[in-house]
Every structure is written in structure tokens, then in C-alpha cells.
CSV table of C-alpha atoms in Angstrom, one decimal:
chain,number,residue,atom,x,y,z
A,1,UNK,CA,-1.9,16.7,172.8
A,2,UNK,CA,-0.5,14.1,170.4
A,3,UNK,CA,-2.6,11.0,169.5
A,4,UNK,CA,-0.9,7.6,169.0
A,5,UNK,CA,-2.4,4.2,168.1
A,6,UNK,CA,-1.2,0.7,169.0
A,7,UNK,CA,-2.9,-2.6,168.1
A,8,UNK,CA,-2.3,-5.9,169.8
A,9,UNK,CA,-3.6,-9.3,170.7
A,10,UNK,CA,-2.8,-10.8,174.1
A,11,UNK,CA,0.6,-12.2,172.9
A,12,UNK,CA,1.7,-8.7,171.9
A,13,UNK,CA,0.2,-6.7,174.8
A,14,UNK,CA,3.6,-6.9,176.6
A,15,UNK,CA,5.4,-5.5,173.6
A,16,UNK,CA,2.8,-2.7,173.2
A,17,UNK,CA,3.3,-1.8,176.8
A,18,UNK,CA,7.1,-1.6,176.6
A,19,UNK,CA,6.9,0.5,173.4
A,20,UNK,CA,4.4,2.9,175.1
A,21,UNK,CA,6.7,3.2,178.1
A,22,UNK,CA,9.7,4.1,175.8
A,23,UNK,CA,7.5,6.6,173.9
A,24,UNK,CA,6.7,8.4,177.2
A,25,UNK,CA,10.2,8.3,178.6
A,26,UNK,CA,11.8,9.7,175.5
A,27,UNK,CA,9.2,12.4,174.9
A,28,UNK,CA,8.8,13.8,178.5
A,29,UNK,CA,7.8,17.3,177.5
A,30,UNK,CA,4.9,16.2,175.2
A,31,UNK,CA,1.4,15.0,176.2
A,32,UNK,CA,0.1,11.9,174.6
A,33,UNK,CA,-3.2,10.1,174.3
A,34,UNK,CA,-2.9,6.5,173.4
A,35,UNK,CA,-5.6,4.4,171.6
A,36,UNK,CA,-5.0,0.7,172.1
A,37,UNK,CA,-6.9,-1.6,169.7
A,38,UNK,CA,-7.1,-4.8,171.8
A,39,UNK,CA,-8.1,-8.2,170.5
A,40,UNK,CA,-8.8,-10.6,173.4
A,41,UNK,CA,-6.2,-9.1,175.7
A,42,UNK,CA,-6.5,-10.8,179.1
A,43,UNK,CA,-7.4,-9.0,182.3
A,44,UNK,CA,-3.9,-9.3,183.7
A,45,UNK,CA,-2.3,-7.6,180.8
A,46,UNK,CA,-5.1,-4.9,180.7
A,47,UNK,CA,-4.3,-4.2,184.3
A,48,UNK,CA,-0.5,-3.8,183.6
A,49,UNK,CA,-1.2,-1.6,180.6
A,50,UNK,CA,-3.5,0.6,182.8
A,51,UNK,CA,-0.8,0.9,185.4
A,52,UNK,CA,1.3,2.9,182.9
A,53,UNK,CA,-1.1,5.8,183.3
A,54,UNK,CA,-0.1,6.1,186.9
A,55,UNK,CA,3.7,6.2,186.1
A,56,UNK,CA,3.8,9.0,183.5
A,57,UNK,CA,2.4,12.5,183.8
A,58,UNK,CA,2.7,13.0,180.1
A,59,UNK,CA,0.1,10.3,179.4
A,60,UNK,CA,-3.5,11.7,179.5
A,61,UNK,CA,-5.0,8.2,179.1
A,62,UNK,CA,-4.9,4.9,177.4
A,63,UNK,CA,-8.2,4.4,175.5
A,64,UNK,CA,-8.9,0.7,175.1
A,65,UNK,CA,-10.8,-0.1,171.8
A,66,UNK,CA,-12.2,-3.6,171.6
A,67,UNK,CA,-11.3,-4.7,168.0
A,68,UNK,CA,-12.8,-8.2,168.2
A,69,UNK,CA,-15.8,-7.3,166.0
A,70,UNK,CA,-13.4,-5.9,163.3
A,71,UNK,CA,-11.2,-9.0,163.5
A,72,UNK,CA,-14.3,-11.2,163.1
A,73,UNK,CA,-15.3,-9.4,159.9
A,74,UNK,CA,-11.8,-9.4,158.5
A,75,UNK,CA,-11.6,-13.2,158.9
A,76,UNK,CA,-14.4,-13.6,156.5
A,77,UNK,CA,-12.4,-12.1,153.7
A,78,UNK,CA,-8.7,-12.6,154.3
A,79,UNK,CA,-7.4,-16.0,153.6
A,80,UNK,CA,-4.3,-17.9,154.7
A,81,UNK,CA,-3.3,-15.6,157.6
A,82,UNK,CA,-2.8,-17.1,161.0
A,83,UNK,CA,-4.3,-15.2,164.0
A,84,UNK,CA,-2.0,-17.1,166.4
A,85,UNK,CA,-1.7,-15.9,169.9
A,86,UNK,CA,2.0,-16.9,169.9
A,87,UNK,CA,4.3,-13.9,170.1
A,88,UNK,CA,6.4,-15.5,167.4
A,89,UNK,CA,3.7,-14.6,164.9
A,90,UNK,CA,3.1,-11.2,163.5
A,91,UNK,CA,0.0,-10.5,165.5
A,92,UNK,CA,-2.5,-12.2,163.1
A,93,UNK,CA,-5.6,-10.5,161.9
A,94,UNK,CA,-5.1,-7.8,164.6
A,95,UNK,CA,-2.7,-6.1,162.2
A,96,UNK,CA,-5.6,-5.0,160.0
A,97,UNK,CA,-7.5,-3.3,162.8
A,98,UNK,CA,-5.4,-0.1,162.6
A,99,UNK,CA,-6.9,0.6,159.1
A,100,UNK,CA,-10.3,1.2,160.9
A,101,UNK,CA,-9.0,4.0,163.1
A,102,UNK,CA,-11.5,6.5,161.7
A,103,UNK,CA,-14.3,4.6,163.4
A,104,UNK,CA,-13.1,5.4,167.0
A,105,UNK,CA,-10.7,8.3,166.9
A,106,UNK,CA,-12.4,11.6,167.8
A,107,UNK,CA,-12.6,14.5,165.3
A,108,UNK,CA,-10.2,16.6,167.3
A,109,UNK,CA,-7.4,14.2,166.3
A,110,UNK,CA,-6.3,15.8,163.0
A,111,UNK,CA,-3.1,13.8,162.8
A,112,UNK,CA,-2.4,10.4,164.3
A,113,UNK,CA,0.7,8.3,164.5
A,114,UNK,CA,0.3,4.5,164.5
A,115,UNK,CA,3.2,2.5,165.9
A,116,UNK,CA,3.8,-1.2,165.7
A,117,UNK,CA,4.2,-3.1,169.0
A,118,UNK,CA,7.5,-4.6,168.0
A,119,UNK,CA,9.2,-1.2,168.4
A,120,UNK,CA,11.2,0.9,170.8
A,121,UNK,CA,10.9,4.7,170.8
A,122,UNK,CA,14.4,5.9,171.3
A,123,UNK,CA,14.0,9.6,170.7
A,124,UNK,CA,11.7,12.6,170.1
A,125,UNK,CA,9.0,11.9,167.5
A,126,UNK,CA,7.0,15.1,167.6
A,127,UNK,CA,8.2,16.1,164.1
A,128,UNK,CA,5.9,13.3,162.8
A,129,UNK,CA,2.9,15.4,163.9
A,130,UNK,CA,3.9,18.5,162.1
A,131,UNK,CA,5.9,17.8,158.9
A,132,UNK,CA,4.5,18.6,155.5
A,133,UNK,CA,2.7,15.5,154.1
A,134,UNK,CA,2.0,17.2,150.8
A,135,UNK,CA,-1.8,16.7,151.0
A,136,UNK,CA,-1.4,12.9,151.2
A,137,UNK,CA,-3.5,10.8,153.6
A,138,UNK,CA,-0.7,8.7,155.0
A,139,UNK,CA,3.1,8.8,155.3
A,140,UNK,CA,5.4,5.8,155.6
A,141,UNK,CA,9.1,5.0,155.2
A,142,UNK,CA,10.8,3.0,152.5
A,143,UNK,CA,11.0,-0.7,153.0
A,144,UNK,CA,14.1,-2.8,152.0
A,145,UNK,CA,12.0,-5.7,150.6
A,146,UNK,CA,13.6,-6.8,147.3
A,147,UNK,CA,12.4,-4.8,144.3
A,148,UNK,CA,11.4,-8.1,142.7
A,149,UNK,CA,8.6,-8.4,145.3
A,150,UNK,CA,6.6,-5.7,143.5
A,151,UNK,CA,6.1,-8.3,140.7
A,152,UNK,CA,4.6,-10.7,143.2
A,153,UNK,CA,1.9,-8.1,144.1
A,154,UNK,CA,1.6,-6.6,140.6
A,155,UNK,CA,3.0,-3.2,141.5
A,156,UNK,CA,4.8,-1.2,138.8
A,157,UNK,CA,8.6,-1.5,139.2
A,158,UNK,CA,9.1,2.3,139.5
A,159,UNK,CA,6.6,2.6,142.4
A,160,UNK,CA,8.2,2.8,145.8
A,161,UNK,CA,7.3,0.1,148.3
A,162,UNK,CA,6.8,1.3,151.9
A,163,UNK,CA,7.0,-0.2,155.4
A,164,UNK,CA,3.8,0.2,157.5
A,165,UNK,CA,5.4,-0.2,160.9
A,166,UNK,CA,4.9,3.5,161.6
A,167,UNK,CA,2.0,5.2,159.9
A,168,UNK,CA,1.4,9.0,160.0
A,169,UNK,CA,-2.3,9.5,159.3
A,170,UNK,CA,-4.0,12.7,158.2
A,171,UNK,CA,-7.5,12.0,159.3
A,172,UNK,CA,-9.2,14.6,157.1
A,173,UNK,CA,-7.4,13.5,153.9
A,174,UNK,CA,-7.9,9.8,154.8
A,175,UNK,CA,-11.7,10.3,155.0
A,176,UNK,CA,-11.9,12.6,152.0
A,177,UNK,CA,-10.0,10.0,149.9
A,178,UNK,CA,-12.2,7.2,151.2
A,179,UNK,CA,-9.0,5.2,151.9
A,180,UNK,CA,-10.7,2.6,154.1
A,181,UNK,CA,-13.3,1.9,151.4
A,182,UNK,CA,-10.6,1.4,148.8
A,183,UNK,CA,-8.8,-1.0,151.0
A,184,UNK,CA,-11.9,-2.9,152.0
A,185,UNK,CA,-12.9,-3.3,148.3
A,186,UNK,CA,-9.5,-5.0,147.7
A,187,UNK,CA,-9.8,-7.1,150.8
A,188,UNK,CA,-13.3,-8.2,149.9
A,189,UNK,CA,-11.9,-9.7,146.6
A,190,UNK,CA,-10.5,-12.4,148.8
A,191,UNK,CA,-7.0,-11.9,147.5
A,192,UNK,CA,-4.1,-13.1,149.8
A,193,UNK,CA,-1.0,-11.0,149.9
A,194,UNK,CA,2.3,-12.1,151.6
A,195,UNK,CA,2.7,-9.0,153.7
A,196,UNK,CA,-1.0,-8.6,154.2
A,197,UNK,CA,-2.2,-5.2,155.4
A,198,UNK,CA,1.2,-3.6,154.4
A,199,UNK,CA,0.6,-4.8,150.8
A,200,UNK,CA,-3.0,-3.5,150.8
A,201,UNK,CA,-1.8,0.0,151.9
A,202,UNK,CA,0.9,0.0,149.1
A,203,UNK,CA,-1.4,-1.2,146.4
A,204,UNK,CA,-4.6,0.7,147.2
A,205,UNK,CA,-2.9,4.0,148.1
A,206,UNK,CA,-0.2,4.0,145.5
A,207,UNK,CA,0.7,7.6,144.6
A,208,UNK,CA,-0.9,8.9,147.8
A,209,UNK,CA,1.8,8.0,150.3
A,210,UNK,CA,4.2,10.6,151.6
A,211,UNK,CA,7.7,9.7,152.8
A,212,UNK,CA,9.3,10.5,156.1
A,213,UNK,CA,12.9,9.9,157.4
A,214,UNK,CA,14.3,6.5,158.0
A,215,UNK,CA,14.9,7.8,161.5
A,216,UNK,CA,11.3,7.2,162.5
A,217,UNK,CA,11.1,3.6,161.3
A,218,UNK,CA,14.6,2.2,161.6
A,219,UNK,CA,14.2,-1.5,160.8
A,220,UNK,CA,16.4,-4.4,162.1
A,221,UNK,CA,17.7,-5.2,158.6
A,222,UNK,CA,19.2,-1.7,158.4
A,223,UNK,CA,21.8,-2.7,161.1
A,224,UNK,CA,23.2,-5.2,158.5
A,225,UNK,CA,23.8,-2.7,155.8
A,226,UNK,CA,26.1,0.4,156.5
A,227,UNK,CA,24.9,2.5,153.5
A,228,UNK,CA,21.9,3.2,151.2
A,229,UNK,CA,24.2,2.0,148.4
A,230,UNK,CA,24.5,-1.4,150.0
A,231,UNK,CA,20.7,-1.7,150.2
A,232,UNK,CA,20.4,-0.6,146.6
A,233,UNK,CA,23.0,-3.2,145.5
A,234,UNK,CA,21.5,-6.1,147.4
A,235,UNK,CA,17.8,-5.5,146.9
A,236,UNK,CA,17.7,-3.6,143.6
A,237,UNK,CA,16.1,-0.5,145.3
A,238,UNK,CA,17.2,2.6,143.4
A,239,UNK,CA,15.0,4.8,145.5
A,240,UNK,CA,17.4,4.4,148.4
A,241,UNK,CA,20.3,6.2,146.6
A,242,UNK,CA,18.8,9.7,146.6
A,243,UNK,CA,18.2,9.3,150.4
A,244,UNK,CA,21.7,8.2,151.3
A,245,UNK,CA,22.4,11.1,153.6
A,246,UNK,CA,19.1,10.5,155.5
A,247,UNK,CA,20.0,6.8,155.8
A,248,UNK,CA,23.4,7.5,157.2
A,249,UNK,CA,22.2,10.1,159.7
A,250,UNK,CA,19.3,8.0,160.8
A,251,UNK,CA,21.6,5.1,161.6
A,252,UNK,CA,23.5,7.3,164.0
A,253,UNK,CA,20.4,8.6,165.8
A,254,UNK,CA,17.3,6.5,165.2
A,255,UNK,CA,14.1,7.7,166.9
A,256,UNK,CA,12.0,4.6,166.4
A,257,UNK,CA,13.6,1.1,166.3
A,258,UNK,CA,11.5,-1.4,164.5
A,259,UNK,CA,12.3,-5.0,165.3
A,260,UNK,CA,10.6,-6.5,162.3
A,261,UNK,CA,11.6,-9.9,160.9
A,262,UNK,CA,14.0,-12.5,162.4
A,263,UNK,CA,17.2,-10.6,161.7
A,264,UNK,CA,19.4,-11.0,164.8
A,265,UNK,CA,16.3,-12.5,166.6
A,266,UNK,CA,14.0,-10.0,168.1
A,267,UNK,CA,15.3,-8.5,171.4
A,268,UNK,CA,12.6,-9.7,173.7
A,269,UNK,CA,13.9,-13.2,173.3
A,270,UNK,CA,16.6,-14.3,175.7
A,271,UNK,CA,19.0,-15.6,173.0
A,272,UNK,CA,18.7,-12.5,170.8
A,273,UNK,CA,22.0,-11.1,169.3
A,274,UNK,CA,20.3,-7.9,168.2
A,275,UNK,CA,22.6,-4.8,168.5
A,276,UNK,CA,19.8,-3.1,170.5
A,277,UNK,CA,19.2,-6.1,172.8
A,278,UNK,CA,20.8,-4.3,175.8
A,279,UNK,CA,18.8,-1.2,175.3
A,280,UNK,CA,15.5,-3.1,174.9
A,281,UNK,CA,16.2,-5.1,178.1
A,282,UNK,CA,16.6,-1.8,180.0
A,283,UNK,CA,12.9,-1.1,179.2
A,284,UNK,CA,11.8,-4.7,179.5
A,285,UNK,CA,13.1,-5.2,183.0
A,286,UNK,CA,11.8,-1.8,184.2
A,287,UNK,CA,8.2,-2.6,182.9
A,288,UNK,CA,5.2,-4.3,184.6
A,289,UNK,CA,6.3,-7.4,182.7
A,290,UNK,CA,9.8,-7.5,184.3
A,291,UNK,CA,9.1,-10.8,186.1
A,292,UNK,CA,8.1,-12.6,183.0
A,293,UNK,CA,11.0,-14.8,181.9
A,294,UNK,CA,12.3,-14.2,178.4
A,295,UNK,CA,12.0,-17.3,176.2
A,296,UNK,CA,14.6,-18.6,173.7
A,297,UNK,CA,13.8,-18.5,170.0
A,298,UNK,CA,14.9,-21.0,167.4
A,299,UNK,CA,16.4,-18.9,164.7
A,300,UNK,CA,15.7,-20.2,161.2
A,301,UNK,CA,18.8,-21.6,159.4
A,302,UNK,CA,18.8,-18.8,156.8
A,303,UNK,CA,19.0,-16.2,159.5
A,304,UNK,CA,21.8,-18.1,161.3
A,305,UNK,CA,23.8,-18.0,158.0
A,306,UNK,CA,23.0,-14.3,157.5
A,307,UNK,CA,24.3,-13.5,161.0
A,308,UNK,CA,27.5,-15.6,160.6
A,309,UNK,CA,28.3,-13.9,157.3
A,310,UNK,CA,27.6,-10.5,158.7
A,311,UNK,CA,29.7,-11.1,161.8
A,312,UNK,CA,32.7,-12.9,160.4
A,313,UNK,CA,33.2,-11.9,156.7
A,314,UNK,CA,34.3,-8.7,154.9
A,315,UNK,CA,31.5,-6.3,154.1
A,316,UNK,CA,31.6,-6.6,150.4
A,317,UNK,CA,31.6,-10.4,150.6
A,318,UNK,CA,28.6,-10.2,152.9
A,319,UNK,CA,26.8,-7.9,150.6
A,320,UNK,CA,27.5,-10.1,147.5
A,321,UNK,CA,26.4,-13.2,149.4
A,322,UNK,CA,23.2,-11.4,150.5
A,323,UNK,CA,22.4,-10.4,146.9
A,324,UNK,CA,22.9,-14.0,145.7
A,325,UNK,CA,20.7,-15.4,148.6
A,326,UNK,CA,18.0,-12.9,147.7
A,327,UNK,CA,18.0,-14.1,144.1
A,328,UNK,CA,17.9,-17.8,145.2
A,329,UNK,CA,15.0,-17.1,147.6
A,330,UNK,CA,12.9,-15.4,145.0
A,331,UNK,CA,13.5,-18.1,142.4
A,332,UNK,CA,12.5,-20.8,144.9
A,333,UNK,CA,9.7,-19.2,146.8
A,334,UNK,CA,8.1,-16.9,144.2
A,335,UNK,CA,9.3,-18.5,141.0
A,336,UNK,CA,10.8,-15.2,139.7
């Protein structure tokens, strides 16, 4: 049996449910146990989530874990992060709760996969439960955040920066390495990082993170850039170039789609122009939330410009413009 973790507040409960449904539909021959860390999820959404158990024979159970106590503790130390219940936000303090998985997952769960709610599982993911992690406590995929960002959080330039949307966790190595303690010590310093828990993972576990294929965390921004070379050129990420074949193959057959950021507008919004909008809607309108009307999202101006350039200009011009916009953003926002 494969163990999977999700974490959500009430605003993200619907997204968690849709992702769980896609996981089960696209892995029909595998049995799953889902741990759902819930932060003030309403009774109606709890009922809809529980109904998923009745629809899939490959779901042993959804174990609901009340994370309110953890969230209350995190609030005392983490500054400047909104715990909004609006689905436009990133889920607030709830995002941290996954780091406490060792406190509720049973000992028989030797390897666990955490999946963000803003995802769609589009293929078989069982490889994540068996690939060689090289003795590391966690595995993640490369993020396409600009290389300059590492200066913002005081990471060495030659250190890879990872995206935490899908975490593969070796419970034994995690406990042996006291990973939670290392992260809590950093949190208790009261330092605020822009990408919050993702930054804590990268900073505290640097050198202890294994890499898996882009296929299992294919981010929205990757749809903008046709090659690893383009990502390297725009964001200054040299670590993408040795993985150009994996990037190319993953784009053809992604197993987990991660709708992070406002690129294209996320597909659960009515006015989304995301390339995977139609696919997402096929799950949305077959879910227990099918009668909830999708809302419009006001796309920020910079993302409107990004979409126009991507849609209507030659590739090289778009890549060059993207690189220039990245430089301008970091000079204005981070002063670097």
C-alpha cells in the first residue's frame, strides 16, 4: 500500500479532493492510503472528501489529521505570512504542516509522497515509492526560480534550488537526520523567507535532497519554455542543462501537473487560459464539487504581458523579453 499526504485549509479542500480523485483514477492498480492534514475544513467539505472513499476501490481510507494545533504553534514564529482562507492565496500557514508528518504517520509507512493540492495527477506515480534516493531523507525536483533568488535567502550559487510541490520522504532517514528539528530551529529564529516552507527545506536540508524527474512535478511555468536550454538562458539555471533530455520527455508525458503561480491563471478559475484547463475541468465537473461555480480571477498585469508575449511573439523574442523582465523584477523587488 502506498502512503500519500495532502494538506489543506477549507479554501483548498476542493482542490485537494480533485487531486486525490486524479491520483486514484490514474493509478487504478495501486492501493493508496491518504493522510489529509486539515486546518479548519468545514463539515460540508469533509463530507465530500469522505465520499471519495466510496467511489474508488483502490483507496483504503482517508485519514483526517487535525493540524490546527500545529498551525497555532507556527503562527508564533513565522512572520508576514497570510493564513487567508481565500483560494487565491497559497494556503497560508497550512503549508508548513506537512513538515510534521512524522508525528502522525505510522511506522509501517517507510516512504511517503506529499502532493500539493494545486495539482493534477495525470499518470502512474508508483516509481516515486521505489527509486533510489541515495540515502537522502527527501527528494524534490528542480525549481525554475531565478538563480539570483539564492542570494536573497543566502544560499550558495552552486547549490540547486528545489520545488517542494511534491516531496518524496524517507521516514527513517528523516527521523535519523532530525530534519524536523533542523527546520524548527530555523523557524524559531523568526526569519521570514519569501517562499516560506520551501525555502526552509532548501536551506536546512541543503546537500541532503535527492532529485527526481521533472515528470513528477511539472510546473505551469514549464509550459512557457520548450527546452531546458531556454530555462537556463532566462533564469540563469545551469543545473537544467544536464537534464535537458528529462525535461523534454517530461513535457511530452507529465505524471503530476503542478499549477503553481499565476502563469496562465490556475485552471480552477473560469477565465483560465492554462493549456491543461480542459483536462482539469474534466476532473472538476466529475467531482463532488461539480456544482460549485468557477470564479473569475483578475490576472496581474505582469502575467497578462507574459501571456501576450508567449502567445503572439517568436520564441526567441519571448525568451529574451522574459530574461529582461526577470532582471527588472529582481532589481526592483529584491534590489539585486
